[in-house]
Amino acid sequence: MLNPENVENIYFFADEHSTATNGKYELTEGLEQEFKFGTNNWNYSKFFPPIFPSMSSISLDYCNSQRKILIRSADIIANKLLYSAKQKTIPDLQKENFIITTFPNN
């Protein structure tokens, strides 16, 4: 478990494949809003406080998966999970400390 007051920085590394330039900035701003500043839901007039209020910075780096083994590994795991979800074999993958959350297909 993390103590939210002790989180100072978060570093995200993502595959640069099919990323638009403006999408990079929008994602960084969205992450900062959620983690560092908090967000407003205007439809319900509700403010959600920041997840890590003492955070200093968020770093988002887009990497070439050919050069970064962890990005390539994440691709392999994501593809395995996607294949398993399509084959309806996800329960076979569920082990201790492995949580799968599914969302509606809209």
mmCIF file of N, CA and C in Angstrom:
data_model
loop_
_atom_site.group_PDB
_atom_site.id
_atom_site.type_symbol
_atom_site.label_atom_id
_atom_site.label_comp_id
_atom_site.label_asym_id
_atom_site.label_seq_id
_atom_site.Cartn_x
_atom_site.Cartn_y
_atom_site.Cartn_z
ATOM 1 N N MET A 1 0.843 -1.184 0.000
ATOM 2 C CA MET A 1 0.000 0.000 0.000
ATOM 3 C C MET A 1 0.883 1.239 0.000
ATOM 4 N N LEU A 2 0.414 2.238 -0.691
ATOM 5 C CA LEU A 2 1.136 3.504 -0.752
ATOM 6 C C LEU A 2 0.480 4.524 0.169
ATOM 7 N N ASN A 3 1.295 5.287 0.848
ATOM 8 C CA ASN A 3 0.783 6.421 1.592
ATOM 9 C C ASN A 3 0.757 7.597 0.609
ATOM 10 N N PRO A 4 -0.429 8.114 0.267
ATOM 11 C CA PRO A 4 -0.517 9.180 -0.736
ATOM 12 C C PRO A 4 0.320 10.409 -0.410
ATOM 13 N N GLU A 5 0.556 10.663 0.867
ATOM 14 C CA GLU A 5 1.350 11.829 1.259
ATOM 15 C C GLU A 5 2.833 11.646 0.944
ATOM 16 N N ASN A 6 3.276 10.397 0.751
ATOM 17 C CA ASN A 6 4.697 10.126 0.511
ATOM 18 C C ASN A 6 5.060 10.047 -0.965
ATOM 19 N N VAL A 7 4.089 10.127 -1.856
ATOM 20 C CA VAL A 7 4.378 10.051 -3.289
ATOM 21 C C VAL A 7 4.794 11.427 -3.782
ATOM 22 N N GLU A 8 6.035 11.524 -4.246
ATOM 23 C CA GLU A 8 6.565 12.803 -4.703
ATOM 24 C C GLU A 8 6.544 12.936 -6.219
ATOM 25 N N ASN A 9 6.862 11.869 -6.931
ATOM 26 C CA ASN A 9 6.943 11.891 -8.390
ATOM 27 C C ASN A 9 6.401 10.584 -8.945
ATOM 28 N N ILE A 10 5.824 10.656 -10.139
ATOM 29 C CA ILE A 10 5.401 9.454 -10.857
ATOM 30 C C ILE A 10 5.997 9.526 -12.252
ATOM 31 N N TYR A 11 6.545 8.406 -12.694
ATOM 32 C CA TYR A 11 7.148 8.310 -14.014
ATOM 33 C C TYR A 11 6.371 7.293 -14.831
ATOM 34 N N PHE A 12 5.826 7.729 -15.965
ATOM 35 C CA PHE A 12 5.101 6.855 -16.880
ATOM 36 C C PHE A 12 5.962 6.635 -18.118
ATOM 37 N N PHE A 13 5.998 5.400 -18.589
ATOM 38 C CA PHE A 13 6.688 5.054 -19.820
ATOM 39 C C PHE A 13 5.681 4.322 -20.694
ATOM 40 N N ALA A 14 5.463 4.825 -21.888
ATOM 41 C CA ALA A 14 4.458 4.250 -22.782
ATOM 42 C C ALA A 14 5.057 4.055 -24.167
ATOM 43 N N ASP A 15 4.482 3.133 -24.907
ATOM 44 C CA ASP A 15 4.914 2.877 -26.276
ATOM 45 C C ASP A 15 4.519 4.071 -27.137
ATOM 46 N N GLU A 16 5.444 4.566 -27.929
ATOM 47 C CA GLU A 16 5.172 5.741 -28.756
ATOM 48 C C GLU A 16 4.375 5.417 -30.009
ATOM 49 N N HIS A 17 4.097 4.162 -30.259
ATOM 50 C CA HIS A 17 3.370 3.733 -31.461
ATOM 51 C C HIS A 17 2.046 4.465 -31.604
ATOM 52 N N SER A 18 1.802 5.040 -32.745
ATOM 53 C CA SER A 18 0.540 5.707 -33.091
ATOM 54 C C SER A 18 0.143 6.797 -32.100
ATOM 55 N N THR A 19 1.087 7.620 -31.723
ATOM 56 C CA THR A 19 0.790 8.693 -30.784
ATOM 57 C C THR A 19 0.859 10.031 -31.496
ATOM 58 N N ALA A 20 -0.227 10.777 -31.424
ATOM 59 C CA ALA A 20 -0.245 12.128 -31.984
ATOM 60 C C ALA A 20 0.435 13.074 -30.996
ATOM 61 N N THR A 21 1.082 14.105 -31.516
ATOM 62 C CA THR A 21 1.795 15.050 -30.655
ATOM 63 C C THR A 21 0.870 15.681 -29.633
ATOM 64 N N ASN A 22 -0.312 16.145 -30.056
ATOM 65 C CA ASN A 22 -1.205 16.790 -29.100
ATOM 66 C C ASN A 22 -1.744 15.784 -28.082
ATOM 67 N N GLY A 23 -1.815 14.514 -28.419
ATOM 68 C CA GLY A 23 -2.260 13.487 -27.482
ATOM 69 C C GLY A 23 -1.306 13.332 -26.315
ATOM 70 N N LYS A 24 -0.009 13.538 -26.569
ATOM 71 C CA LYS A 24 0.988 13.436 -25.499
ATOM 72 C C LYS A 24 0.731 14.487 -24.433
ATOM 73 N N TYR A 25 0.478 15.721 -24.868
ATOM 74 C CA TYR A 25 0.269 16.801 -23.915
ATOM 75 C C TYR A 25 -1.059 16.636 -23.188
ATOM 76 N N GLU A 26 -2.083 16.188 -23.886
ATOM 77 C CA GLU A 26 -3.376 15.981 -23.247
ATOM 78 C C GLU A 26 -3.291 14.894 -22.182
ATOM 79 N N LEU A 27 -2.562 13.827 -22.429
ATOM 80 C CA LEU A 27 -2.421 12.759 -21.451
ATOM 81 C C LEU A 27 -1.656 13.255 -20.229
ATOM 82 N N THR A 28 -0.580 13.987 -20.427
ATOM 83 C CA THR A 28 0.193 14.520 -19.311
ATOM 84 C C THR A 28 -0.682 15.432 -18.460
ATOM 85 N N GLU A 29 -1.426 16.324 -19.100
ATOM 86 C CA GLU A 29 -2.295 17.236 -18.363
ATOM 87 C C GLU A 29 -3.383 16.472 -17.613
ATOM 88 N N GLY A 30 -3.936 15.445 -18.237
ATOM 89 C CA GLY A 30 -4.972 14.645 -17.595
ATOM 90 C C GLY A 30 -4.442 13.905 -16.373
ATOM 91 N N LEU A 31 -3.241 13.359 -16.492
ATOM 92 C CA LEU A 31 -2.617 12.661 -15.363
ATOM 93 C C LEU A 31 -2.333 13.633 -14.214
ATOM 94 N N GLU A 32 -1.805 14.803 -14.560
ATOM 95 C CA GLU A 32 -1.544 15.808 -13.530
ATOM 96 C C GLU A 32 -2.835 16.214 -12.832
ATOM 97 N N GLN A 33 -3.885 16.423 -13.611
ATOM 98 C CA GLN A 33 -5.159 16.824 -13.034
ATOM 99 C C GLN A 33 -5.656 15.780 -12.040
ATOM 100 N N GLU A 34 -5.634 14.540 -12.445
ATOM 101 C CA GLU A 34 -6.158 13.456 -11.607
ATOM 102 C C GLU A 34 -5.297 13.217 -10.373
ATOM 103 N N PHE A 35 -3.980 13.162 -10.558
ATOM 104 C CA PHE A 35 -3.083 12.798 -9.471
ATOM 105 C C PHE A 35 -2.665 13.968 -8.586
ATOM 106 N N LYS A 36 -2.466 15.131 -9.178
ATOM 107 C CA LYS A 36 -1.836 16.240 -8.467
ATOM 108 C C LYS A 36 -2.802 17.350 -8.044
ATOM 109 N N PHE A 37 -3.773 17.687 -8.908
ATOM 110 C CA PHE A 37 -4.632 18.844 -8.643
ATOM 111 C C PHE A 37 -6.050 18.483 -8.217
ATOM 112 N N GLY A 38 -6.541 17.337 -8.643
ATOM 113 C CA GLY A 38 -7.933 16.977 -8.399
ATOM 114 C C GLY A 38 -8.783 17.337 -9.611
ATOM 115 N N THR A 39 -9.970 16.750 -9.692
ATOM 116 C CA THR A 39 -10.825 16.974 -10.863
ATOM 117 C C THR A 39 -12.236 17.357 -10.455
ATOM 118 N N ASN A 40 -12.863 18.103 -11.340
ATOM 119 C CA ASN A 40 -14.265 18.482 -11.164
ATOM 120 C C ASN A 40 -15.122 17.670 -12.115
ATOM 121 N N ASN A 41 -16.238 17.188 -11.616
ATOM 122 C CA ASN A 41 -17.251 16.583 -12.478
ATOM 123 C C ASN A 41 -18.369 17.614 -12.552
ATOM 124 N N TRP A 42 -18.407 18.338 -13.663
ATOM 125 C CA TRP A 42 -19.353 19.447 -13.810
ATOM 126 C C TRP A 42 -20.790 18.937 -13.899
ATOM 127 N N ASN A 43 -21.007 17.736 -14.414
ATOM 128 C CA ASN A 43 -22.367 17.200 -14.526
ATOM 129 C C ASN A 43 -23.019 16.992 -13.160
ATOM 130 N N TYR A 44 -22.216 16.635 -12.162
ATOM 131 C CA TYR A 44 -22.741 16.350 -10.836
ATOM 132 C C TYR A 44 -22.298 17.374 -9.797
ATOM 133 N N SER A 45 -21.675 18.442 -10.242
ATOM 134 C CA SER A 45 -21.177 19.493 -9.342
ATOM 135 C C SER A 45 -20.384 18.892 -8.178
ATOM 136 N N LYS A 46 -19.429 18.043 -8.526
ATOM 137 C CA LYS A 46 -18.644 17.357 -7.496
ATOM 138 C C LYS A 46 -17.154 17.505 -7.805
ATOM 139 N N PHE A 47 -16.387 17.765 -6.763
ATOM 140 C CA PHE A 47 -14.936 17.839 -6.875
ATOM 141 C C PHE A 47 -14.324 16.588 -6.266
ATOM 142 N N PHE A 48 -13.388 15.983 -6.993
ATOM 143 C CA PHE A 48 -12.649 14.825 -6.499
ATOM 144 C C PHE A 48 -11.238 15.299 -6.180
ATOM 145 N N PRO A 49 -10.823 15.207 -4.922
ATOM 146 C CA PRO A 49 -9.500 15.697 -4.549
ATOM 147 C C PRO A 49 -8.394 14.897 -5.227
ATOM 148 N N PRO A 50 -7.189 15.470 -5.269
ATOM 149 C CA PRO A 50 -6.073 14.756 -5.895
ATOM 150 C C PRO A 50 -5.749 13.466 -5.163
ATOM 151 N N ILE A 51 -5.286 12.483 -5.925
ATOM 152 C CA ILE A 51 -4.929 11.190 -5.338
ATOM 153 C C ILE A 51 -3.633 11.308 -4.532
ATOM 154 N N PHE A 52 -2.683 12.091 -5.044
ATOM 155 C CA PHE A 52 -1.403 12.291 -4.374
ATOM 156 C C PHE A 52 -1.181 13.793 -4.169
ATOM 157 N N PRO A 53 -1.754 14.382 -3.123
ATOM 158 C CA PRO A 53 -1.725 15.832 -2.952
ATOM 159 C C PRO A 53 -0.334 16.434 -2.745
ATOM 160 N N SER A 54 0.632 15.665 -2.287
ATOM 161 C CA SER A 54 1.980 16.197 -2.039
ATOM 162 C C SER A 54 2.917 16.011 -3.223
ATOM 163 N N MET A 55 2.393 15.524 -4.322
ATOM 164 C CA MET A 55 3.201 15.205 -5.493
ATOM 165 C C MET A 55 3.856 16.459 -6.097
ATOM 166 N N SER A 56 5.106 16.298 -6.509
ATOM 167 C CA SER A 56 5.830 17.388 -7.157
ATOM 168 C C SER A 56 5.656 17.367 -8.668
ATOM 169 N N SER A 57 5.838 16.174 -9.276
ATOM 170 C CA SER A 57 5.805 16.144 -10.743
ATOM 171 C C SER A 57 5.358 14.792 -11.279
ATOM 172 N N ILE A 58 4.920 14.855 -12.535
ATOM 173 C CA ILE A 58 4.587 13.660 -13.301
ATOM 174 C C ILE A 58 5.411 13.721 -14.576
ATOM 175 N N SER A 59 6.084 12.632 -14.877
ATOM 176 C CA SER A 59 6.894 12.557 -16.093
ATOM 177 C C SER A 59 6.278 11.493 -17.007
ATOM 178 N N LEU A 60 6.081 11.841 -18.263
ATOM 179 C CA LEU A 60 5.535 10.912 -19.247
ATOM 180 C C LEU A 60 6.506 10.824 -20.410
ATOM 181 N N ASP A 61 7.081 9.647 -20.599
ATOM 182 C CA ASP A 61 8.014 9.422 -21.699
ATOM 183 C C ASP A 61 7.437 8.395 -22.648
ATOM 184 N N TYR A 62 7.487 8.722 -23.931
ATOM 185 C CA TYR A 62 7.074 7.766 -24.955
ATOM 186 C C TYR A 62 8.329 7.109 -25.491
ATOM 187 N N CYS A 63 8.334 5.780 -25.496
ATOM 188 C CA CYS A 63 9.532 5.016 -25.827
ATOM 189 C C CYS A 63 9.278 4.125 -27.039
ATOM 190 N N ASN A 64 10.354 3.833 -27.738
ATOM 191 C CA ASN A 64 10.304 2.889 -28.843
ATOM 192 C C ASN A 64 10.426 1.482 -28.255
ATOM 193 N N SER A 65 9.398 0.662 -28.466
ATOM 194 C CA SER A 65 9.392 -0.676 -27.863
ATOM 195 C C SER A 65 10.504 -1.567 -28.422
ATOM 196 N N GLN A 66 11.078 -1.204 -29.569
ATOM 197 C CA GLN A 66 12.204 -1.976 -30.086
ATOM 198 C C GLN A 66 13.445 -1.780 -29.226
ATOM 199 N N ARG A 67 13.503 -0.646 -28.531
ATOM 200 C CA ARG A 67 14.695 -0.339 -27.746
ATOM 201 C C ARG A 67 14.503 -0.500 -26.243
ATOM 202 N N LYS A 68 13.274 -0.584 -25.780
ATOM 203 C CA LYS A 68 12.993 -0.676 -24.344
ATOM 204 C C LYS A 68 12.315 -2.001 -24.035
ATOM 205 N N ILE A 69 13.023 -2.864 -23.344
ATOM 206 C CA ILE A 69 12.513 -4.213 -23.099
ATOM 207 C C ILE A 69 11.261 -4.206 -22.217
ATOM 208 N N LEU A 70 11.150 -3.284 -21.270
ATOM 209 C CA LEU A 70 9.961 -3.256 -20.418
ATOM 210 C C LEU A 70 8.714 -2.840 -21.198
ATOM 211 N N ILE A 71 8.870 -1.957 -22.154
ATOM 212 C CA ILE A 71 7.731 -1.570 -23.000
ATOM 213 C C ILE A 71 7.322 -2.755 -23.863
ATOM 214 N N ARG A 72 8.300 -3.442 -24.413
ATOM 215 C CA ARG A 72 8.023 -4.631 -25.220
ATOM 216 C C ARG A 72 7.344 -5.712 -24.364
ATOM 217 N N SER A 73 7.813 -5.891 -23.138
ATOM 218 C CA SER A 73 7.203 -6.863 -22.230
ATOM 219 C C SER A 73 5.757 -6.503 -21.921
ATOM 220 N N ALA A 74 5.493 -5.226 -21.706
ATOM 221 C CA ALA A 74 4.119 -4.783 -21.445
ATOM 222 C C ALA A 74 3.232 -5.073 -22.655
ATOM 223 N N ASP A 75 3.754 -4.876 -23.857
ATOM 224 C CA ASP A 75 3.007 -5.209 -25.080
ATOM 225 C C ASP A 75 2.654 -6.695 -25.117
ATOM 226 N N ILE A 76 3.611 -7.535 -24.784
ATOM 227 C CA ILE A 76 3.389 -8.986 -24.815
ATOM 228 C C ILE A 76 2.310 -9.373 -23.805
ATOM 229 N N ILE A 77 2.401 -8.826 -22.598
ATOM 230 C CA ILE A 77 1.407 -9.144 -21.564
ATOM 231 C C ILE A 77 0.025 -8.634 -21.972
ATOM 232 N N ALA A 78 -0.041 -7.407 -22.485
ATOM 233 C CA ALA A 78 -1.333 -6.852 -22.910
ATOM 234 C C ALA A 78 -1.945 -7.687 -24.030
ATOM 235 N N ASN A 79 -1.121 -8.119 -24.986
ATOM 236 C CA ASN A 79 -1.641 -8.946 -26.084
ATOM 237 C C ASN A 79 -2.137 -10.297 -25.570
ATOM 238 N N LYS A 80 -1.435 -10.876 -24.605
ATOM 239 C CA LYS A 80 -1.875 -12.149 -24.014
ATOM 240 C C LYS A 80 -3.218 -11.975 -23.305
ATOM 241 N N LEU A 81 -3.364 -10.903 -22.556
ATOM 242 C CA LEU A 81 -4.623 -10.643 -21.861
ATOM 243 C C LEU A 81 -5.763 -10.375 -22.844
ATOM 244 N N LEU A 82 -5.487 -9.613 -23.891
ATOM 245 C CA LEU A 82 -6.511 -9.346 -24.896
ATOM 246 C C LEU A 82 -6.947 -10.641 -25.567
ATOM 247 N N TYR A 83 -5.985 -11.466 -25.958
ATOM 248 C CA TYR A 83 -6.309 -12.757 -26.578
ATOM 249 C C TYR A 83 -7.141 -13.608 -25.617
ATOM 250 N N SER A 84 -6.727 -13.678 -24.352
ATOM 251 C CA SER A 84 -7.454 -14.475 -23.363
ATOM 252 C C SER A 84 -8.867 -13.947 -23.146
ATOM 253 N N ALA A 85 -9.019 -12.636 -23.148
ATOM 254 C CA ALA A 85 -10.355 -12.052 -22.984
ATOM 255 C C ALA A 85 -11.249 -12.416 -24.161
ATOM 256 N N LYS A 86 -10.714 -12.353 -25.371
ATOM 257 C CA LYS A 86 -11.501 -12.703 -26.557
ATOM 258 C C LYS A 86 -11.850 -14.184 -26.583
ATOM 259 N N GLN A 87 -10.970 -15.020 -26.045
ATOM 260 C CA GLN A 87 -11.208 -16.464 -26.011
ATOM 261 C C GLN A 87 -12.014 -16.882 -24.778
ATOM 262 N N LYS A 88 -12.318 -15.904 -23.926
ATOM 263 C CA LYS A 88 -13.052 -16.159 -22.677
ATOM 264 C C LYS A 88 -12.310 -17.127 -21.758
ATOM 265 N N THR A 89 -10.993 -17.004 -21.720
ATOM 266 C CA THR A 89 -10.180 -17.859 -20.843
ATOM 267 C C THR A 89 -9.513 -17.055 -19.729
ATOM 268 N N ILE A 90 -9.997 -15.852 -19.469
ATOM 269 C CA ILE A 90 -9.393 -15.024 -18.423
ATOM 270 C C ILE A 90 -9.401 -15.709 -17.058
ATOM 271 N N PRO A 91 -10.464 -16.416 -16.642
ATOM 272 C CA PRO A 91 -10.387 -17.050 -15.320
ATOM 273 C C PRO A 91 -9.173 -17.959 -15.155
ATOM 274 N N ASP A 92 -8.663 -18.527 -16.249
ATOM 275 C CA ASP A 92 -7.471 -19.362 -16.161
ATOM 276 C C ASP A 92 -6.248 -18.548 -15.742
ATOM 277 N N LEU A 93 -6.273 -17.246 -16.008
ATOM 278 C CA LEU A 93 -5.126 -16.399 -15.694
ATOM 279 C C LEU A 93 -5.184 -15.843 -14.277
ATOM 280 N N GLN A 94 -6.336 -15.900 -13.633
ATOM 281 C CA GLN A 94 -6.477 -15.277 -12.324
ATOM 282 C C GLN A 94 -5.747 -16.081 -11.257
ATOM 283 N N LYS A 95 -4.791 -15.447 -10.663
ATOM 284 C CA LYS A 95 -3.986 -16.039 -9.600
ATOM 285 C C LYS A 95 -3.987 -15.061 -8.430
ATOM 286 N N GLU A 96 -3.366 -15.467 -7.352
ATOM 287 C CA GLU A 96 -3.234 -14.562 -6.218
ATOM 288 C C GLU A 96 -2.445 -13.322 -6.653
ATOM 289 N N ASN A 97 -2.871 -12.159 -6.219
ATOM 290 C CA ASN A 97 -2.240 -10.869 -6.536
ATOM 291 C C ASN A 97 -2.371 -10.471 -8.003
ATOM 292 N N PHE A 98 -3.288 -11.064 -8.710
ATOM 293 C CA PHE A 98 -3.518 -10.690 -10.113
ATOM 294 C C PHE A 98 -4.987 -10.352 -10.241
ATOM 295 N N ILE A 99 -5.291 -9.107 -10.519
ATOM 296 C CA ILE A 99 -6.679 -8.656 -10.551
ATOM 297 C C ILE A 99 -7.022 -8.202 -11.963
ATOM 298 N N ILE A 100 -8.134 -8.666 -12.468
ATOM 299 C CA ILE A 100 -8.608 -8.258 -13.779
ATOM 300 C C ILE A 100 -9.919 -7.509 -13.599
ATOM 301 N N THR A 101 -9.979 -6.301 -14.142
ATOM 302 C CA THR A 101 -11.204 -5.512 -14.113
ATOM 303 C C THR A 101 -11.699 -5.387 -15.531
ATOM 304 N N THR A 102 -12.955 -5.717 -15.759
ATOM 305 C CA THR A 102 -13.517 -5.590 -17.096
ATOM 306 C C THR A 102 -14.505 -4.437 -17.109
ATOM 307 N N PHE A 103 -14.594 -3.775 -18.237
ATOM 308 C CA PHE A 103 -15.491 -2.645 -18.419
ATOM 309 C C PHE A 103 -16.449 -2.969 -19.561
ATOM 310 N N PRO A 104 -17.597 -2.321 -19.576
ATOM 311 C CA PRO A 104 -18.548 -2.574 -20.662
ATOM 312 C C PRO A 104 -17.966 -2.177 -22.010
ATOM 313 N N ASN A 105 -18.370 -2.878 -23.057
ATOM 314 C CA ASN A 105 -17.959 -2.545 -24.430
ATOM 315 C C ASN A 105 -18.973 -1.574 -25.009
ATOM 316 N N ASN A 106 -18.665 -0.318 -24.971
ATOM 317 C CA ASN A 106 -19.573 0.695 -25.557
ATOM 318 C C ASN A 106 -18.952 1.328 -26.755
#
